[in-house]
PDB file of C-alpha atoms in Angstrom:
ATOM      1  CA  MET A  85      23.237  10.314   3.493  1.00  0.00           C
ATOM      2  CA  TYR A  86      20.730   8.219   5.560  1.00  0.00           C
ATOM      3  CA  HIS A  87      22.291   5.641   8.619  1.00  0.00           C
ATOM      4  CA  SER A  88      21.248   2.668  10.276  1.00  0.00           C
ATOM      5  CA  LYS A  89      19.207   4.716  13.283  1.00  0.00           C
ATOM      6  CA  ASP A  90      17.173   6.769   9.924  1.00  0.00           C
ATOM      7  CA  ILE A  91      15.145   3.591   9.199  1.00  0.00           C
ATOM      8  CA  THR A  92      11.990   1.910  10.592  1.00  0.00           C
ATOM      9  CA  VAL A  93      10.045  -1.171  10.012  1.00  0.00           C
ATOM     10  CA  LEU A  94       6.255  -0.867  10.643  1.00  0.00           C
ATOM     11  CA  ILE A  95       4.705  -4.120  10.329  1.00  0.00           C
ATOM     12  CA  ALA A  96       0.591  -4.129  11.290  1.00  0.00           C
ATOM     13  CA  THR A  97      -1.488  -7.267  12.360  1.00  0.00           C
ATOM     14  CA  LYS A  98      -4.498  -8.533  12.926  1.00  0.00           C
ATOM     15  CA  ASP A  99      -4.532 -12.164  14.273  1.00  0.00           C
ATOM     16  CA  ARG A 100      -1.726 -13.489  12.805  1.00  0.00           C
ATOM     17  CA  VAL A 101       1.182 -14.308  15.409  1.00  0.00           C
ATOM     18  CA  LYS A 102       2.893 -17.363  12.721  1.00  0.00           C
ATOM     19  CA  GLN A 103       2.461 -14.525  10.205  1.00  0.00           C
ATOM     20  CA  ILE A 104       3.887 -11.582  11.968  1.00  0.00           C
ATOM     21  CA  GLU A 105       6.814 -13.340  13.746  1.00  0.00           C
ATOM     22  CA  ARG A 106       7.961 -14.138  10.413  1.00  0.00           C
ATOM     23  CA  ALA A 107       7.759 -10.876   9.253  1.00  0.00           C
ATOM     24  CA  ILE A 108       9.410  -9.584  11.870  1.00  0.00           C
ATOM     25  CA  LEU A 109      12.328 -11.958  11.953  1.00  0.00           C
ATOM     26  CA  SER A 110      12.477 -11.457   8.275  1.00  0.00           C
ATOM     27  CA  SER A 111      13.125  -7.337   9.956  1.00  0.00           C
ATOM     28  CA  VAL A 112      15.468  -8.111  12.516  1.00  0.00           C
ATOM     29  CA  ASN A 113      18.412 -10.473  10.831  1.00  0.00           C
ATOM     30  CA  GLN A 114      19.353  -7.674   8.834  1.00  0.00           C
ATOM     31  CA  SER A 115      22.929  -6.541   8.293  1.00  0.00           C
ATOM     32  CA  ILE A 116      21.896  -3.754  10.024  1.00  0.00           C
ATOM     33  CA  ASN A 117      19.896  -3.480  12.917  1.00  0.00           C
ATOM     34  CA  PRO A 118      16.858  -1.416  12.994  1.00  0.00           C
ATOM     35  CA  ARG A 119      13.850  -1.121  14.962  1.00  0.00           C
ATOM     36  CA  VAL A 120      10.862  -2.760  14.448  1.00  0.00           C
ATOM     37  CA  VAL A 121       7.246  -0.999  15.172  1.00  0.00           C
ATOM     38  CA  VAL A 122       4.680  -3.761  15.083  1.00  0.00           C
ATOM     39  CA  LEU A 123       0.448  -2.244  15.850  1.00  0.00           C
ATOM     40  CA  ASP A 124      -1.435  -5.348  16.922  1.00  0.00           C
ATOM     41  CA  ASP A 125      -4.922  -3.624  15.551  1.00  0.00           C
ATOM     42  CA  ALA A 126      -7.379  -5.710  17.117  1.00  0.00           C
ATOM     43  CA  SER A 127      -6.301  -8.632  17.360  1.00  0.00           C
ATOM     44  CA  GLU A 128      -8.655 -11.183  19.630  1.00  0.00           C
ATOM     45  CA  ILE A 129      -5.425 -12.661  21.084  1.00  0.00           C
ATOM     46  CA  ASN A 130      -2.643 -10.189  22.179  1.00  0.00           C
ATOM     47  CA  ILE A 131      -0.311 -10.366  19.736  1.00  0.00           C
ATOM     48  CA  LYS A 132       3.018  -9.376  22.494  1.00  0.00           C
ATOM     49  CA  LYS A 133       2.230 -11.228  24.976  1.00  0.00           C
ATOM     50  CA  GLU A 134       2.425 -14.302  22.097  1.00  0.00           C
ATOM     51  CA  LEU A 135       5.407 -13.331  20.815  1.00  0.00           C
ATOM     52  CA  ALA A 136       7.563 -10.498  22.695  1.00  0.00           C
ATOM     53  CA  TYR A 137       9.693 -12.636  24.718  1.00  0.00           C
ATOM     54  CA  LYS A 138      10.893 -13.923  21.394  1.00  0.00           C
ATOM     55  CA  PHE A 139      12.473 -10.290  20.774  1.00  0.00           C
ATOM     56  CA  SER A 140      13.055  -9.387  23.758  1.00  0.00           C
ATOM     57  CA  LYS A 141      17.029  -8.603  22.029  1.00  0.00           C
ATOM     58  CA  PHE A 142      15.293  -6.139  19.447  1.00  0.00           C
ATOM     59  CA  ARG A 143      14.521  -2.865  19.432  1.00  0.00           C
ATOM     60  CA  ILE A 144      10.792  -3.485  18.863  1.00  0.00           C
ATOM     61  CA  LYS A 145       8.231  -1.021  20.239  1.00  0.00           C
ATOM     62  CA  TRP A 146       4.731  -3.099  20.601  1.00  0.00           C
ATOM     63  CA  LEU A 147       1.642  -1.251  19.827  1.00  0.00           C
ATOM     64  CA  ARG A 148      -2.627  -2.344  20.523  1.00  0.00           C
ATOM     65  CA  SER A 149      -5.969  -0.270  18.888  1.00  0.00           C
ATOM     66  CA  ASN A 150      -8.922  -1.375  20.981  1.00  0.00           C
ATOM     67  CA  THR A 151     -10.837  -1.575  17.698  1.00  0.00           C
ATOM     68  CA  PRO A 152      -9.910  -2.066  14.884  1.00  0.00           C
ATOM     69  CA  SER A 153      -8.660   0.930  12.408  1.00  0.00           C
ATOM     70  CA  GLY A 154      -8.084  -0.269   8.736  1.00  0.00           C
ATOM     71  CA  VAL A 155      -4.535  -0.578   6.815  1.00  0.00           C
ATOM     72  CA  ALA A 156      -5.092   3.558   6.146  1.00  0.00           C
ATOM     73  CA  GLY A 157      -5.663   3.944   9.801  1.00  0.00           C
ATOM     74  CA  ALA A 158      -3.218   1.262  11.100  1.00  0.00           C
ATOM     75  CA  ARG A 159      -0.456   2.727   8.699  1.00  0.00           C
ATOM     76  CA  ASN A 160      -0.683   5.555   9.606  1.00  0.00           C
ATOM     77  CA  LYS A 161      -0.319   5.040  13.726  1.00  0.00           C
ATOM     78  CA  LEU A 162       2.619   3.242  12.727  1.00  0.00           C
ATOM     79  CA  VAL A 163       4.213   6.230  11.812  1.00  0.00           C
ATOM     80  CA  GLU A 164       2.315   8.284  14.652  1.00  0.00           C
ATOM     81  CA  ASN A 165       4.557   5.530  17.453  1.00  0.00           C
ATOM     82  CA  SER A 166       7.718   5.436  15.341  1.00  0.00           C
ATOM     83  CA  SER A 167      10.380   7.982  14.739  1.00  0.00           C
ATOM     84  CA  GLY A 168      13.248   7.784  11.164  1.00  0.00           C
ATOM     85  CA  SER A 169      13.040   9.634   8.035  1.00  0.00           C
ATOM     86  CA  ILE A 170      12.345   5.956   6.588  1.00  0.00           C
ATOM     87  CA  MET A 171      10.005   4.145   7.058  1.00  0.00           C
ATOM     88  CA  VAL A 172       9.725   1.218   5.903  1.00  0.00           C
ATOM     89  CA  PHE A 173       6.048  -0.575   5.400  1.00  0.00           C
ATOM     90  CA  LEU A 174       5.739  -5.092   5.920  1.00  0.00           C
ATOM     91  CA  ASP A 175       2.797  -6.864   5.650  1.00  0.00           C
ATOM     92  CA  ASP A 176       2.228  -9.362   8.412  1.00  0.00           C
ATOM     93  CA  ASP A 177       2.323 -11.766   5.552  1.00  0.00           C
ATOM     94  CA  ALA A 178       4.904 -10.920   4.146  1.00  0.00           C
ATOM     95  CA  TYR A 179       9.386 -11.237   4.617  1.00  0.00           C
ATOM     96  CA  PHE A 180      12.237  -9.760   3.122  1.00  0.00           C
ATOM     97  CA  SER A 181      13.812 -12.186   1.094  1.00  0.00           C
ATOM     98  CA  ASP A 182      17.152 -11.594   1.854  1.00  0.00           C
ATOM     99  CA  GLU A 183      19.867 -10.130   5.587  1.00  0.00           C
ATOM    100  CA  TYR A 184      20.770  -7.138   3.028  1.00  0.00           C
ATOM    101  CA  SER A 185      17.362  -5.542   2.083  1.00  0.00           C
ATOM    102  CA  LEU A 186      17.662  -2.839   4.444  1.00  0.00           C
ATOM    103  CA  GLU A 187      21.117  -1.487   4.404  1.00  0.00           C
ATOM    104  CA  LYS A 188      20.160  -1.701   0.089  1.00  0.00           C
ATOM    105  CA  ILE A 189      17.274   0.561   0.544  1.00  0.00           C
ATOM    106  CA  LEU A 190      19.479   3.164   2.743  1.00  0.00           C
ATOM    107  CA  LYS A 191      21.549   3.711   0.045  1.00  0.00           C
ATOM    108  CA  LYS A 192      19.317   4.210  -2.266  1.00  0.00           C
ATOM    109  CA  PHE A 193      17.216   6.173  -0.578  1.00  0.00           C
ATOM    110  CA  SER A 194      20.852   7.691   0.325  1.00  0.00           C
ATOM    111  CA  SER A 195      21.737   8.522  -3.562  1.00  0.00           C
ATOM    112  CA  SER A 196      18.595  11.212  -4.297  1.00  0.00           C
ATOM    113  CA  ASP A 197      17.134  13.942  -2.823  1.00  0.00           C
ATOM    114  CA  SER A 198      13.660  13.279  -5.200  1.00  0.00           C
ATOM    115  CA  LEU A 199      13.196   9.955  -4.228  1.00  0.00           C
ATOM    116  CA  ALA A 200      10.440  10.052  -1.560  1.00  0.00           C
ATOM    117  CA  ALA A 201       8.928   6.553  -2.034  1.00  0.00           C
ATOM    118  CA  MET A 202       9.764   3.019  -3.317  1.00  0.00           C
ATOM    119  CA  ALA A 203       7.686   0.751  -4.927  1.00  0.00           C
ATOM    120  CA  LEU A 204      10.359  -3.047  -3.530  1.00  0.00           C
ATOM    121  CA  LYS A 205       9.806  -6.355  -6.057  1.00  0.00           C
ATOM    122  CA  ILE A 206       6.563  -8.291  -4.463  1.00  0.00           C
ATOM    123  CA  VAL A 207       6.863 -12.403  -5.201  1.00  0.00           C
ATOM    124  CA  LEU A 208       3.141 -13.441  -5.274  1.00  0.00           C
ATOM    125  CA  ARG A 209       3.510 -16.961  -3.308  1.00  0.00           C
ATOM    126  CA  GLN A 210      -0.651 -18.388  -3.386  1.00  0.00           C
ATOM    127  CA  GLU A 211      -1.642 -21.415  -5.449  1.00  0.00           C
ATOM    128  CA  THR A 212      -0.055 -20.052  -8.642  1.00  0.00           C
ATOM    129  CA  ASP A 213       2.792 -17.523  -8.023  1.00  0.00           C
ATOM    130  CA  GLY A 214       3.414 -14.090 -10.002  1.00  0.00           C
ATOM    131  CA  LEU A 215       4.834 -10.808  -9.044  1.00  0.00           C
ATOM    132  CA  GLN A 216       2.684  -7.700  -7.936  1.00  0.00           C
ATOM    133  CA  ILE A 217       4.881  -4.711  -9.029  1.00  0.00           C
ATOM    134  CA  PRO A 218       3.357  -1.467 -10.004  1.00  0.00           C
ATOM    135  CA  PHE A 219       3.035  -2.356 -13.963  1.00  0.00           C
ATOM    136  CA  ASN A 220      -0.027  -3.581 -15.770  1.00  0.00           C
ATOM    137  CA  ARG A 221      -0.602  -7.063 -17.765  1.00  0.00           C
ATOM    138  CA  LEU A 222       0.998  -4.590 -20.865  1.00  0.00           C
ATOM    139  CA  GLU A 223       3.741  -3.606 -20.315  1.00  0.00           C
ATOM    140  CA  ARG A 224       4.995  -6.855 -18.756  1.00  0.00           C
ATOM    141  CA  ILE A 225       4.116  -8.542 -22.366  1.00  0.00           C
ATOM    142  CA  LEU A 226       5.780  -5.486 -24.337  1.00  0.00           C
ATOM    143  CA  ASN A 227       8.783  -5.642 -21.768  1.00  0.00           C
ATOM    144  CA  LYS A 228       9.477  -9.289 -20.218  1.00  0.00           C
ATOM    145  CA  ASN A 229      12.558  -7.755 -18.389  1.00  0.00           C
ATOM    146  CA  ILE A 230      10.886  -5.039 -16.494  1.00  0.00           C
ATOM    147  CA  HIS A 231      10.630  -6.474 -13.517  1.00  0.00           C
ATOM    148  CA  ASN A 232      14.581  -7.091 -12.762  1.00  0.00           C
ATOM    149  CA  ASN A 233      14.873  -3.399 -14.027  1.00  0.00           C
ATOM    150  CA  GLU A 234      15.291  -0.274 -11.370  1.00  0.00           C
ATOM    151  CA  THR A 235      12.822   2.523 -12.968  1.00  0.00           C
ATOM    152  CA  GLU A 236      10.660   5.686 -12.000  1.00  0.00           C
ATOM    153  CA  ALA A 237       6.809   4.423 -11.240  1.00  0.00           C
ATOM    154  CA  SER A 238       3.451   6.067 -10.832  1.00  0.00           C
ATOM    155  CA  TYR A 239       2.559   4.070  -7.317  1.00  0.00           C
ATOM    156  CA  TYR A 240       3.963   1.022  -5.384  1.00  0.00           C
ATOM    157  CA  VAL A 241       2.077  -2.197  -4.075  1.00  0.00           C
ATOM    158  CA  GLY A 242       1.388  -2.401  -0.620  1.00  0.00           C
ATOM    159  CA  ALA A 243       2.566  -5.579   0.633  1.00  0.00           C
ATOM    160  CA  GLY A 244       6.069  -3.904   0.775  1.00  0.00           C
ATOM    161  CA  HIS A 245       7.104  -0.288   0.451  1.00  0.00           C
ATOM    162  CA  VAL A 246       9.137   2.399   1.526  1.00  0.00           C
ATOM    163  CA  LEU A 247       8.268   5.844   2.425  1.00  0.00           C
ATOM    164  CA  VAL A 248      10.201   9.579   3.234  1.00  0.00           C
ATOM    165  CA  ARG A 249       9.078  10.449   6.693  1.00  0.00           C
ATOM    166  CA  GLU A 250       9.608  14.478   5.426  1.00  0.00           C
ATOM    167  CA  VAL A 251       7.117  14.010   2.742  1.00  0.00           C
ATOM    168  CA  PHE A 252       4.772  11.282   3.780  1.00  0.00           C
ATOM    169  CA  GLU A 253       3.393  14.042   6.306  1.00  0.00           C
ATOM    170  CA  LYS A 254       3.759  17.228   4.041  1.00  0.00           C
ATOM    171  CA  THR A 255       0.561  14.868   1.903  1.00  0.00           C
ATOM    172  CA  GLY A 256      -1.226  14.624   5.376  1.00  0.00           C
ATOM    173  CA  GLY A 257      -0.352  10.286   5.163  1.00  0.00           C
ATOM    174  CA  TYR A 258      -2.897   7.925   4.377  1.00  0.00           C
ATOM    175  CA  ASP A 259      -6.725   8.413   4.532  1.00  0.00           C
ATOM    176  CA  ASN A 260      -7.789   7.193   7.291  1.00  0.00           C
ATOM    177  CA  ASP A 261     -11.348   7.074   5.626  1.00  0.00           C
ATOM    178  CA  PHE A 262     -10.040   4.863   3.004  1.00  0.00           C
ATOM    179  CA  PHE A 263      -9.957   1.423   5.815  1.00  0.00           C
ATOM    180  CA  TYR A 264      -8.788  -1.019   2.641  1.00  0.00           C
ATOM    181  CA  GLY A 265      -8.156  -0.439  -0.342  1.00  0.00           C
ATOM    182  CA  LEU A 266      -6.455   2.282  -3.482  1.00  0.00           C
ATOM    183  CA  GLU A 267      -4.632   3.706  -0.045  1.00  0.00           C
ATOM    184  CA  GLU A 268      -1.299   2.827  -2.166  1.00  0.00           C
ATOM    185  CA  LEU A 269      -2.663   4.688  -5.377  1.00  0.00           C
ATOM    186  CA  ASP A 270      -4.416   7.879  -3.520  1.00  0.00           C
ATOM    187  CA  LEU A 271      -1.420   9.091  -1.457  1.00  0.00           C
ATOM    188  CA  SER A 272       1.196   7.857  -4.312  1.00  0.00           C
ATOM    189  CA  SER A 273      -1.081  10.744  -6.337  1.00  0.00           C
ATOM    190  CA  SER A 274      -0.740  12.998  -3.293  1.00  0.00           C
ATOM    191  CA  ILE A 275       3.096  12.350  -3.722  1.00  0.00           C
ATOM    192  CA  ILE A 276       3.503  12.692  -7.310  1.00  0.00           C
ATOM    193  CA  LYS A 277       1.682  15.844  -7.534  1.00  0.00           C
ATOM    194  CA  GLU A 278       4.296  17.166  -4.609  1.00  0.00           C
ATOM    195  CA  GLY A 279       7.456  16.861  -7.458  1.00  0.00           C
ATOM    196  CA  LYS A 280       8.307  13.555  -5.922  1.00  0.00           C
ATOM    197  CA  LYS A 281       9.477  10.580  -7.882  1.00  0.00           C
ATOM    198  CA  ILE A 282       8.821   6.652  -6.640  1.00  0.00           C
ATOM    199  CA  ILE A 283      10.982   3.789  -8.038  1.00  0.00           C
ATOM    200  CA  TYR A 284      10.488   0.859  -8.636  1.00  0.00           C
ATOM    201  CA  PHE A 285      13.918  -1.147  -6.735  1.00  0.00           C
ATOM    202  CA  PRO A 286      13.508  -4.890  -8.295  1.00  0.00           C
ATOM    203  CA  ASP A 287      17.371  -5.045  -5.802  1.00  0.00           C
ATOM    204  CA  VAL A 288      14.398  -5.648  -2.335  1.00  0.00           C
ATOM    205  CA  GLU A 289      12.849  -8.225  -3.165  1.00  0.00           C
ATOM    206  CA  VAL A 290       9.571  -9.391  -0.558  1.00  0.00           C
ATOM    207  CA  ILE A 291       7.553 -12.660  -0.636  1.00  0.00           C
ATOM    208  CA  HIS A 292       4.124 -12.656  -0.580  1.00  0.00           C
ATOM    209  CA  GLU A 293       1.639 -14.646   1.196  1.00  0.00           C
ATOM    210  CA  PRO A 294      -1.845 -14.102   1.179  1.00  0.00           C
ATOM    211  CA  GLN A 295      -3.690 -14.248   4.369  1.00  0.00           C
ATOM    212  CA  ARG A 296      -7.656 -13.913   4.232  1.00  0.00           C
ATOM    213  CA  SER A 297      -8.093 -10.490   4.211  1.00  0.00           C
ATOM    214  CA  VAL A 298      -8.788  -7.753   7.679  1.00  0.00           C
ATOM    215  CA  VAL A 299     -12.396  -6.570   6.761  1.00  0.00           C
ATOM    216  CA  ASP A 300     -14.869  -7.802   8.502  1.00  0.00           C
ATOM    217  CA  LYS A 301     -16.301 -11.262   7.365  1.00  0.00           C
ATOM    218  CA  LYS A 302     -20.001 -10.745   9.527  1.00  0.00           C
ATOM    219  CA  ASN A 303     -20.382  -7.373   7.294  1.00  0.00           C
ATOM    220  CA  GLN A 304     -22.272  -8.648   4.175  1.00  0.00           C
ATOM    221  CA  LEU A 305     -22.190  -5.279   2.342  1.00  0.00           C
ATOM    222  CA  LYS A 306     -18.788  -3.521   3.631  1.00  0.00           C
ATOM    223  CA  ASP A 307     -15.872  -6.445   2.299  1.00  0.00           C
ATOM    224  CA  GLU A 308     -13.511  -5.866  -0.490  1.00  0.00           C
ATOM    225  CA  THR A 309     -15.425  -5.157  -3.505  1.00  0.00           C
ATOM    226  CA  TYR A 310     -17.175  -2.064  -1.458  1.00  0.00           C
ATOM    227  CA  TYR A 311     -14.572  -0.781  -0.752  1.00  0.00           C
ATOM    228  CA  SER A 312     -12.709  -0.905  -3.811  1.00  0.00           C
ATOM    229  CA  ILE A 313     -16.079   0.542  -5.446  1.00  0.00           C
ATOM    230  CA  ARG A 314     -16.345   3.548  -2.917  1.00  0.00           C
ATOM    231  CA  ASN A 315     -12.494   4.072  -2.571  1.00  0.00           C
ATOM    232  CA  ARG A 316     -12.107   3.968  -6.436  1.00  0.00           C
ATOM    233  CA  ILE A 317     -14.760   6.953  -6.848  1.00  0.00           C
ATOM    234  CA  TRP A 318     -12.671   8.645  -3.622  1.00  0.00           C
ATOM    235  CA  VAL A 319      -9.165   8.802  -5.894  1.00  0.00           C
ATOM    236  CA  SER A 320     -10.532   9.797  -9.610  1.00  0.00           C
ATOM    237  CA  TYR A 321     -12.512  12.402  -7.616  1.00  0.00           C
ATOM    238  CA  LYS A 322      -9.124  14.040  -5.484  1.00  0.00           C
ATOM    239  CA  HIS A 323      -6.490  13.274  -8.107  1.00  0.00           C
ATOM    240  CA  LEU A 324      -7.829  13.270 -11.882  1.00  0.00           C
ATOM    241  CA  PRO A 325      -8.839  15.898 -14.772  1.00  0.00           C
ATOM    242  CA  ILE A 326     -12.020  16.441 -15.355  1.00  0.00           C
ATOM    243  CA  ILE A 327     -11.086  14.619 -18.719  1.00  0.00           C
ATOM    244  CA  TYR A 328     -10.253  11.585 -16.875  1.00  0.00           C
ATOM    245  CA  LEU A 329     -12.331  11.940 -14.290  1.00  0.00           C
ATOM    246  CA  ILE A 330     -15.399  10.952 -16.370  1.00  0.00           C
ATOM    247  CA  SER A 331     -13.663   7.957 -18.570  1.00  0.00           C
ATOM    248  CA  HIS A 332     -12.190   6.549 -15.021  1.00  0.00           C
ATOM    249  CA  LEU A 333     -15.312   6.330 -13.534  1.00  0.00           C
ATOM    250  CA  PHE A 334     -16.977   5.579 -16.558  1.00  0.00           C
ATOM    251  CA  ILE A 335     -14.474   2.704 -17.352  1.00  0.00           C
ATOM    252  CA  TRP A 336     -14.273   1.136 -13.543  1.00  0.00           C
ATOM    253  CA  GLY A 337     -17.614   1.541 -13.251  1.00  0.00           C
ATOM    254  CA  SER A 338     -19.151  -0.556 -15.889  1.00  0.00           C
ATOM    255  CA  PHE A 339     -16.614  -3.100 -15.163  1.00  0.00           C
ATOM    256  CA  TYR A 340     -17.949  -3.057 -11.777  1.00  0.00           C
ATOM    257  CA  LEU A 341     -21.625  -2.813 -12.378  1.00  0.00           C
ATOM    258  CA  LEU A 342     -20.555  -6.441 -14.592  1.00  0.00           C
ATOM    259  CA  ARG A 343     -19.010  -7.753 -11.694  1.00  0.00           C
ATOM    260  CA  SER A 344     -21.953  -7.317  -9.152  1.00  0.00           C
ATOM    261  CA  LEU A 345     -24.719  -8.926 -11.999  1.00  0.00           C
ATOM    262  CA  LEU A 346     -22.503 -11.625 -12.132  1.00  0.00           C
ATOM    263  CA  LYS A 347     -22.055 -12.371  -8.610  1.00  0.00           C
ATOM    264  CA  PHE A 348     -26.203 -11.361  -7.672  1.00  0.00           C
ATOM    265  CA  GLN A 349     -24.186  -8.216  -5.804  1.00  0.00           C
ATOM    266  CA  LEU A 350     -26.690  -5.208  -7.134  1.00  0.00           C
ATOM    267  CA  ILE A 351     -27.455  -3.719  -3.740  1.00  0.00           C
ATOM    268  CA  LYS A 352     -23.278  -3.756  -2.387  1.00  0.00           C
ATOM    269  CA  TYR A 353     -23.031  -2.161  -5.776  1.00  0.00           C
ATOM    270  CA  PHE A 354     -25.325   0.595  -5.421  1.00  0.00           C
ATOM    271  CA  PHE A 355     -24.397   1.001  -1.716  1.00  0.00           C
ATOM    272  CA  ALA A 356     -21.072   1.544  -2.051  1.00  0.00           C
ATOM    273  CA  LEU A 357     -21.649   4.190  -5.409  1.00  0.00           C
ATOM    274  CA  LYS A 358     -24.314   6.124  -2.991  1.00  0.00           C
ATOM    275  CA  ASP A 359     -21.173   5.954  -0.031  1.00  0.00           C
ATOM    276  CA  GLY A 360     -18.185   7.023  -2.687  1.00  0.00           C
ATOM    277  CA  PHE A 361     -20.106  10.285  -4.079  1.00  0.00           C
ATOM    278  CA  LEU A 362     -22.040  10.882  -0.450  1.00  0.00           C
ATOM    279  CA  LYS A 363     -18.440  12.292   0.227  1.00  0.00           C
ATOM    280  CA  LEU A 364     -17.715  14.064  -2.268  1.00  0.00           C
ATOM    281  CA  LYS A 365     -18.301  17.253  -1.018  1.00  0.00           C
ATOM    282  CA  HIS A 366     -15.467  17.194   1.971  1.00  0.00           C
ATOM    283  CA  LEU A 367     -13.493  15.644  -0.208  1.00  0.00           C
ATOM    284  CA  ARG A 368     -10.768  18.362  -1.336  1.00  0.00           C
ATOM    285  CA  ARG A 369      -9.912  17.797  -5.173  1.00  0.00           C
ATOM    286  CA  ASN A 370      -6.983  18.883  -6.134  1.00  0.00           C
ATOM    287  CA  PRO A 371      -6.727  17.273  -9.717  1.00  0.00           C
ATOM    288  CA  PHE A 372      -3.008  16.725 -11.494  1.00  0.00           C
ATOM    289  CA  ASN A 373      -0.909  19.019 -12.894  1.00  0.00           C
ATOM    290  CA  SER A 374       0.480  19.408 -16.070  1.00  0.00           C
ATOM    291  CA  GLU A 375       3.901  17.960 -14.452  1.00  0.00           C
ATOM    292  CA  SER A 376       2.689  15.523 -12.736  1.00  0.00           C
ATOM    293  CA  ILE A 377       0.408  14.373 -15.802  1.00  0.00           C
ATOM    294  CA  LYS A 378       3.569  14.157 -17.667  1.00  0.00           C
ATOM    295  CA  TYR A 379       5.275  12.041 -14.740  1.00  0.00           C
ATOM    296  CA  LEU A 380       2.435   9.406 -15.034  1.00  0.00           C
ATOM    297  CA  ARG A 381       2.507   9.178 -18.900  1.00  0.00           C
ATOM    298  CA  LYS A 382       6.202   8.940 -18.874  1.00  0.00           C
ATOM    299  CA  ASN A 383       6.427   6.592 -15.779  1.00  0.00           C
ATOM    300  CA  HIS A 384       3.102   3.946 -17.035  1.00  0.00           C
ATOM    301  CA  GLY A 385       0.620   5.696 -15.015  1.00  0.00           C
ATOM    302  CA  ARG A 386      -3.410   5.095 -15.540  1.00  0.00           C
ATOM    303  CA  LEU A 387      -5.005   8.408 -16.339  1.00  0.00           C
ATOM    304  CA  TRP A 388      -8.254   7.039 -18.649  1.00  0.00           C
ATOM    305  CA  TYR A 389      -8.963   4.538 -16.978  1.00  0.00           C
TER     306      TYR A 389
END
């Protein structure tokens, strides 16, 4: 049984004062009183100086990194500088839709010892509204109500997710080298290989209003596309059995090649391939076993692509 002292909300931010203020407000205005840890990941302005006085009555710990950590690195720093068994990760441009969100999360984790991660119902608000949930388009078409049903899942979306500290530490947490992109899929795969469950929990809704990426726009080669290609190679190599690895790399490699051709970004494509494959000799390969594959097939996991 978990209690309010066991839950901590972890939020990393970079140069987004208004957004992080909204995220913090939604975290402290809850039916329970959580700890909140905020990491200022090398912002040009000092986030703590801008906001700390507004939240002096709440249990908020302010951290600052003087060099960019990336998404994966920032989350690891938040974990290292926090306590509590139930870790609720919230993007700085996201916020809870109601004041009972954390209470519902605690109750759900208290009901199952095998539960290690939780994907929340993320409502995307931008030019075209939508959902960020762990099911592909075909599954949503075949099951029109899938977004409203609690079910086991094969991964979670980073904007709002929950992890159990014990399992996080056992798997090694996020891989800092990923920096940006697919870090959730990588950790989800490690969790499944531990024999633990990930669930999609639509009772908790997070509103996500995406802002400009944290990736350094001054670097013309290492942008979102670069990290998507490079990190896809790493995730596939680390977790997929050989037959799925070959299929996965062929399909995604072809997809990114075509997109790079259309966008005149072939140099970036081959640069990402080079960096992706060069790192493989340093990665530990630990493919899914039969039980993990069974879990993935049952819960909409992607194996072939």
